[in-house]
C-alpha positions as a printed Julia matrix, in Angstrom:
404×3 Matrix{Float64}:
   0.0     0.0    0.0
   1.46    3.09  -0.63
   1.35    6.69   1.15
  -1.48    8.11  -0.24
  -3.55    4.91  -0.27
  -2.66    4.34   3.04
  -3.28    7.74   4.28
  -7.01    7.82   2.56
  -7.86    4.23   3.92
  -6.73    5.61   7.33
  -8.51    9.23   7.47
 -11.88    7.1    5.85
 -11.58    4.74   8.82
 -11.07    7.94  11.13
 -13.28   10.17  10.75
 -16.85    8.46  11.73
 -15.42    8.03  15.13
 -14.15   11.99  15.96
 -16.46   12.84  18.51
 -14.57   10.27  20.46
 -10.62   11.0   19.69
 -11.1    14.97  19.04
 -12.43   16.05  22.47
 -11.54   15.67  26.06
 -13.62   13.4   27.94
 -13.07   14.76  31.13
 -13.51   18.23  30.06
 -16.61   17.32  28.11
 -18.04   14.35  30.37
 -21.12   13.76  30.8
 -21.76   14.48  27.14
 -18.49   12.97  25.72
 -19.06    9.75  27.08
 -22.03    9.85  25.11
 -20.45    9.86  22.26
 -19.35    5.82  22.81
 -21.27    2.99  21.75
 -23.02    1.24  24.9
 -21.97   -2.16  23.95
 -18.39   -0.94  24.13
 -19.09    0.47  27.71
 -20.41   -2.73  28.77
 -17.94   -4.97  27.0
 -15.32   -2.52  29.07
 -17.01   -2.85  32.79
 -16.86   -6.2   32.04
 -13.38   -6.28  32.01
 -11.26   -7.42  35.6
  -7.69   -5.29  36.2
  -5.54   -7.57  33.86
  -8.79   -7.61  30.94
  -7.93   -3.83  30.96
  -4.04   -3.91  30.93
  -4.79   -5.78  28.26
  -6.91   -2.64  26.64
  -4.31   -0.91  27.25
  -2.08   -2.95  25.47
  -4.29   -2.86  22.57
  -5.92   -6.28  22.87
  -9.37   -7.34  23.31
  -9.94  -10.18  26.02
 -12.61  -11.95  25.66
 -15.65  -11.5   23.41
 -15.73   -7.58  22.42
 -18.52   -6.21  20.31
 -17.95   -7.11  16.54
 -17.89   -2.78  16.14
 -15.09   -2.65  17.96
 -13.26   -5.82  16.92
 -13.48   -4.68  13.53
 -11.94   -1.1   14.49
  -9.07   -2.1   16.37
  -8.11   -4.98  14.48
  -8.55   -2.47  10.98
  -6.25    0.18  12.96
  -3.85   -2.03  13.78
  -3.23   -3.23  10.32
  -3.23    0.55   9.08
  -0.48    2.03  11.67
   1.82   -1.51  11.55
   4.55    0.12  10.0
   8.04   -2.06   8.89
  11.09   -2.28  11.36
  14.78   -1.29  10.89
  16.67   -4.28  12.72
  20.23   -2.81  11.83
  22.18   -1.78  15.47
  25.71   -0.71  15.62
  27.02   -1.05  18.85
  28.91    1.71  20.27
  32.41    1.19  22.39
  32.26    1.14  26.25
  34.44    4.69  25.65
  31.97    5.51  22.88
  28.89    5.31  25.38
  30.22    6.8   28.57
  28.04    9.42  30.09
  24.91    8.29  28.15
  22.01    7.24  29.52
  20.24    3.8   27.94
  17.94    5.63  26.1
  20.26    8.17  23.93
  22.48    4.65  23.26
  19.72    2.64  22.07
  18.8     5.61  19.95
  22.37    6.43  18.32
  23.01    2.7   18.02
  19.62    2.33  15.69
  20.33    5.66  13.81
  23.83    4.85  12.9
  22.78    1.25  11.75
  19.69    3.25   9.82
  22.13    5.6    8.22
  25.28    3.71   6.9
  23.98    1.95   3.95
  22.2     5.4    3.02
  25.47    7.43   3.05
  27.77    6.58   0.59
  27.02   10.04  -1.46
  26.66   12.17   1.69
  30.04   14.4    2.83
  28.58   16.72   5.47
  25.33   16.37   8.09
  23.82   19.13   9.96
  21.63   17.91  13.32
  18.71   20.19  14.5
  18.91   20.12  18.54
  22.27   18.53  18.63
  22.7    19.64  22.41
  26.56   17.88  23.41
  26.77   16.73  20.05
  26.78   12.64  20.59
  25.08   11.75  17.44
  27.52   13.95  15.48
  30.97   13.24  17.03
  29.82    9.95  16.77
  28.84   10.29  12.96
  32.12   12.18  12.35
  34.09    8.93  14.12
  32.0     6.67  11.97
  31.19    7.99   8.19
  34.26   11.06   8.89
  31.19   13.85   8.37
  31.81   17.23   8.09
  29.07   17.64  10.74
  27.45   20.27  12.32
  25.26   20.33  15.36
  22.58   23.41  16.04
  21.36   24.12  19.38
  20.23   27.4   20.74
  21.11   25.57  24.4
  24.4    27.56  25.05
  25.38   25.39  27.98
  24.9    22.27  26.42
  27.15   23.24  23.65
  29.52   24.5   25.94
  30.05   20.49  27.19
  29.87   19.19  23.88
  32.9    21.35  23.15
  34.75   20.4   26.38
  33.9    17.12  25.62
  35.28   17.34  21.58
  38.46   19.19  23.43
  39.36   15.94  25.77
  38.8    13.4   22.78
  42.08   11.95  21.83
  41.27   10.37  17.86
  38.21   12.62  17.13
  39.49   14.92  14.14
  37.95   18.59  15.82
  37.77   20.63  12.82
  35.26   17.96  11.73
  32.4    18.89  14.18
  31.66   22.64  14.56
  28.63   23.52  17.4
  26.32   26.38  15.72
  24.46   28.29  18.74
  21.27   29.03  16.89
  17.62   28.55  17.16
  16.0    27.03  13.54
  13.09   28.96  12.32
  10.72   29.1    9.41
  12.2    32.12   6.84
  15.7    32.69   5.66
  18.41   32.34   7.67
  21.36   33.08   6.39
  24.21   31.32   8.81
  22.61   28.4    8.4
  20.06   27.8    5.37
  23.26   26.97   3.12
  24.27   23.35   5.78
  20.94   22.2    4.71
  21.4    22.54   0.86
  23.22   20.1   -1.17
  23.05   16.22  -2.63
  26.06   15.59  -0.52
  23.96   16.36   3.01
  22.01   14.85   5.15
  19.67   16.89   7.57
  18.91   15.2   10.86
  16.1    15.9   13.3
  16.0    13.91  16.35
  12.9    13.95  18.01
  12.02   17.63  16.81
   9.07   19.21  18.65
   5.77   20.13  17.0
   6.37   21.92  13.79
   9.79   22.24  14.14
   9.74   18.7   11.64
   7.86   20.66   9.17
  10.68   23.93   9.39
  13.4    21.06   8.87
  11.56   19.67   5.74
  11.21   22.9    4.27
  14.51   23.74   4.91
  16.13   20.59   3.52
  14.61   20.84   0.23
  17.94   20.71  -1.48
  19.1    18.36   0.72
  20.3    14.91  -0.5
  19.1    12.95   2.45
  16.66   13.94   5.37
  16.07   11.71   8.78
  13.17   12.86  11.02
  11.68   11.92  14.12
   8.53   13.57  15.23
   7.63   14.4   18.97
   5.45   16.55  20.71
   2.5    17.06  18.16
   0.52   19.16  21.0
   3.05   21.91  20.52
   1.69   21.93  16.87
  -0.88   24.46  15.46
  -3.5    22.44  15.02
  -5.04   25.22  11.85
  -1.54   25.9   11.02
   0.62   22.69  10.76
  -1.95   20.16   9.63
  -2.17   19.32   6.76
   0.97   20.17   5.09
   0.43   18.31   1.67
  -1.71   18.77  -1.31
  -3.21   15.11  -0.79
  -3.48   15.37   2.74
  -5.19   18.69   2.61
  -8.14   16.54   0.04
  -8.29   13.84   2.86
  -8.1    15.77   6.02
  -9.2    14.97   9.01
 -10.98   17.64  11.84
  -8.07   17.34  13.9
  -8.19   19.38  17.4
  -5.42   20.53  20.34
  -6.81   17.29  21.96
  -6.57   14.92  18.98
  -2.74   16.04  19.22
  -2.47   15.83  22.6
  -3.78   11.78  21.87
  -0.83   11.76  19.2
   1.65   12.58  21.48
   0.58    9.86  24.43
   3.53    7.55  24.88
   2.0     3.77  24.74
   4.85    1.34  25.55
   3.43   -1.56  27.46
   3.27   -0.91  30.9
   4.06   -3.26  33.9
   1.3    -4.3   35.94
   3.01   -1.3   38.65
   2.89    1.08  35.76
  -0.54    0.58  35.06
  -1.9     0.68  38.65
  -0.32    3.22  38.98
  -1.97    5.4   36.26
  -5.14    3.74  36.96
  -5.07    5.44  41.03
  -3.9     8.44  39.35
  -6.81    8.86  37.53
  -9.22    7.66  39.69
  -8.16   10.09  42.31
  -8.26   13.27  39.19
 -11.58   11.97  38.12
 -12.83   11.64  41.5
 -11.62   15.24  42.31
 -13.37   16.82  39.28
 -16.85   15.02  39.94
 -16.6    16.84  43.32
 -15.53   20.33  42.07
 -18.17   19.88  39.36
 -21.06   18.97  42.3
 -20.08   22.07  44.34
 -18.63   24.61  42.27
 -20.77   24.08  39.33
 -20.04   27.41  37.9
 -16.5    27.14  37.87
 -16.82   24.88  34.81
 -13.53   21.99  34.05
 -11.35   23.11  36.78
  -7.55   22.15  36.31
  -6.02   20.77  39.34
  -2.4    19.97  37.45
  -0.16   17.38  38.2
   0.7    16.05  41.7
   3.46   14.38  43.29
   3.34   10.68  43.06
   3.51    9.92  46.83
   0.0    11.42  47.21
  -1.61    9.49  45.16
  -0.79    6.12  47.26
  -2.72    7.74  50.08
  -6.47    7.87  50.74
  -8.26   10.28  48.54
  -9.18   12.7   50.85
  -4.94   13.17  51.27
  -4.89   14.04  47.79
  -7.81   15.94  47.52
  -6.71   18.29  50.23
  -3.52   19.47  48.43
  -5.2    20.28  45.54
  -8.13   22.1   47.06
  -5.43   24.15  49.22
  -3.42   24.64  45.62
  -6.65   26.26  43.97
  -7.55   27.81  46.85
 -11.12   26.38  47.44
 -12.58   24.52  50.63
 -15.42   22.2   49.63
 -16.61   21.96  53.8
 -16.17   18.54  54.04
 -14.14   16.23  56.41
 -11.39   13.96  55.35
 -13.96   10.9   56.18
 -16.52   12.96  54.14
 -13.76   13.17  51.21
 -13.36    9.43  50.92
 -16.55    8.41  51.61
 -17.79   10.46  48.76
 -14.89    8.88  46.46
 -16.09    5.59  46.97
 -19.56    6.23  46.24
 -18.29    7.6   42.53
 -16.25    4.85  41.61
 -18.67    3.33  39.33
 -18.49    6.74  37.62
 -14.88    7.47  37.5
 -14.05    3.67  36.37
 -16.43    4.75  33.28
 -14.43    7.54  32.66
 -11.41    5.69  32.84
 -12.64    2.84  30.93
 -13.77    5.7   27.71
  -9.65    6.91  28.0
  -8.72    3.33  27.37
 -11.11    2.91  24.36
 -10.1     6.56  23.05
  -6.36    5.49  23.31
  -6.89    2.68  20.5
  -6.95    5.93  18.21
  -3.62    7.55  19.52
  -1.45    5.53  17.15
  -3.33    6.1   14.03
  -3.22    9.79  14.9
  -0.01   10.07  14.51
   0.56    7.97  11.76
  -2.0    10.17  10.26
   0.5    13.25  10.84
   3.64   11.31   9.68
   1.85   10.15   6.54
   1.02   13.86   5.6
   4.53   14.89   6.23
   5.64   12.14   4.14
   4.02   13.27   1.16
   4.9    16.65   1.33
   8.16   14.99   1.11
   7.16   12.86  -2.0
   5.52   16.05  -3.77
   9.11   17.85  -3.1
  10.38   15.01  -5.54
  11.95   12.61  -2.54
  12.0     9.15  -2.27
  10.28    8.37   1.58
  10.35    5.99   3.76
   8.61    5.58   7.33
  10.49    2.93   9.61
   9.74    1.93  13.0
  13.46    2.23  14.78
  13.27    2.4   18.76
  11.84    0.29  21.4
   8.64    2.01  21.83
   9.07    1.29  26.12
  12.4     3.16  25.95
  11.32    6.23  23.06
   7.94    5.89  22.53
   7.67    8.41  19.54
  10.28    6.12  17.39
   8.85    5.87  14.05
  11.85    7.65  11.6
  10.96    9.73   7.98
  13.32    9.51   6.07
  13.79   10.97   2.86
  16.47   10.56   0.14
  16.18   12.16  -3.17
  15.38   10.07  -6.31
  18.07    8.42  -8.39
């Protein structure tokens, strides 16, 4: 299947079902969870703790309504996307003072881009911060590389670091302190043009992808990794491409904010976990929303882990005293009234786990879009699946290499 087949089977299979991935349930709820089929609800109480791990995982224990069968089973076969197997293991010198992640990442991009090299002279990295990737690159293809960060500290290292190594050839790695925009910029514009570069973008936030693509039009070879979509404009950056733009989809700030959602599997800590988390949250705006009715979604924000293992009414009282509002109850009162909404707050929860089946195709969605812009700039693409999703969730690489 190819991009723009894929994208239009995706975005048809999509868009019957936005009222449930475009809007925030809580936010919305009562009337977004509405919006989901009953049989889905009931399959979904039905469930025991590991029957929804396994939701969360993306499976469907037991016997789930054909509707949703059907669904997840057709998403799953739209988002599976190929994997690049190739690692190059780096030295024990080569990897000290990285943590596992950025060596399971550098090990799976220099694997991904030997064999797609042999024309390319000089690289130019897009939040290079120390400059790993690229002293690493320089040691490995001997790149003219340079490495853009507008983190002046970070640089600083990187150049302490370049300073103390003993084979690295320094005048091969140069740190640019710079931020990169949309519009000309004349420093650095010219270190994306050329067949013999290669523009990288590791993990580049929001629309900063799309600012690389369009900069890297003259580029011989482009590697992107996506991350943050929620920092997108949703009017703005979506879609980018003429065929995207006569298949899109309504997509919202909260249909990015799904995009973005990290979904390695989680241990059966990992998912209690978030499961007490948002009991407690959901529990806490049922309240708010029964006293302070006027007040609307009220946003309590993130609190520290530890309170969450106590009893709710622990919780609740640090983020009443946060927002500065005193519901008049006691701390028997508190829990009490949290255990008489569970069957309500497990619904809620139970409508995030059924929205999440969307999350992946959501960003596919995205990446597809990007792609073609890509294609209709007269590249060859490619979209690869290249890190464990558990240790970088958003691992799915573009990469782009102009036709022979």
């Amino acid at each position: 299947m190819n991009l723009q087949d894929r994208l239009k089977a995706l975005t048809d299979l999509l868009r019957p079902w936005s009222e449930l991935w475009s809007r925030s349930i809580l936010q919305n709820w009562p009337e977004s969870g509405a919006a989901y089929l009953e049989s889905w609800l009931s399959y979904a109480e039905s469930l025991d703790e590991e029957g929804e791990r396994m939701l969360d995982h993306g499976e469907l224990p037991g016997e789930p309504p054909r509707s949703l069968n059907s669904l997840v089973l057709a998403l799953r076969e739209l988002t599976a996307l190929p994997w690049h197997e190739g690692v190059q293991r780096l030295a024990t010198a080569d990897a000290q003072g990285l943590n596992a992640k950025k060596v399971h990442e550098i090990e799976r991009v220099l694997a991904l881009l030997g064999p797609r090299t042999k024309a390319i002279r000089q690289a130019v990295d897009i939040g290079g911060g120390m400059g790993h990737l690229a002293r690493l690159c320089v040691r490995t293809f001997d790149w003219t590389f340079h490495s853009i960060d507008r983190d002046a500290a970070l640089q600083e290292k990187g150049r302490d670091w370049l300073r103390r190594a003993r084979t690295l050839p320094r005048e091969k790695l140069c740190f640019i302190h710079s931020s990169v925009e949309d519009g000309p910029q004349g420093e650095i514009d010219p270190l994306f043009s050329g067949q013999d570069r290669v523009s990288i973008g590791l993990h580049t936030c929001g629309a900063l992808a799309l600012t690389q693509i369009r900069k890297s039009q003259k580029a011989g070879l482009l590697l992107n990794f996506g991350c943050c979509y929620d920092q997108m404009d949703a009017a703005r950056d979506y879609p980018v491409s003429h065929f995207g733009k006569a298949h899109a989809l309504p997509i919202t700030r909260r249909a990015l904010f799904l995009a973005t959602r990290g979904r390695h599997r989680k241990t059966e800590a990992e998912f209690a976990l978030m499961r007490r988390v948002n009991e407690q949250r959901f529990a806490l705006d049922l309240l708010l929303r029964r006293t302070f009715p006027a007040l609307g979604f009220v946003r309590a924000g993130d609190a520290p882990k530890a309170l969450y293992a106590g009893s709710f009414a622990v919780y609740a009282r640090d983020r009443l005293e946060r927002l500065q509002l005193d519901v008049g109850m006691t701390d028997a009162e508190l829990n009490s009234f949290e255990s008489s909404a569970r069957p309500e707050t497990r619904r809620i929860f139970l409508c995030h786990l059924l929205r999440d089946r969307f999350a992946r195709a959501l960003e596919i969605v995205i990446l597809l879009d990007r792609a073609l812009l890509l294609e209709e700039m007269g590249f060859q693409v490619e979209l690869l699946q290249v890190f464990e999703p558990r240790l970088s969730p958003r691992n799915i690489a573009l990469i782009a290499s102009r036709a022979d």
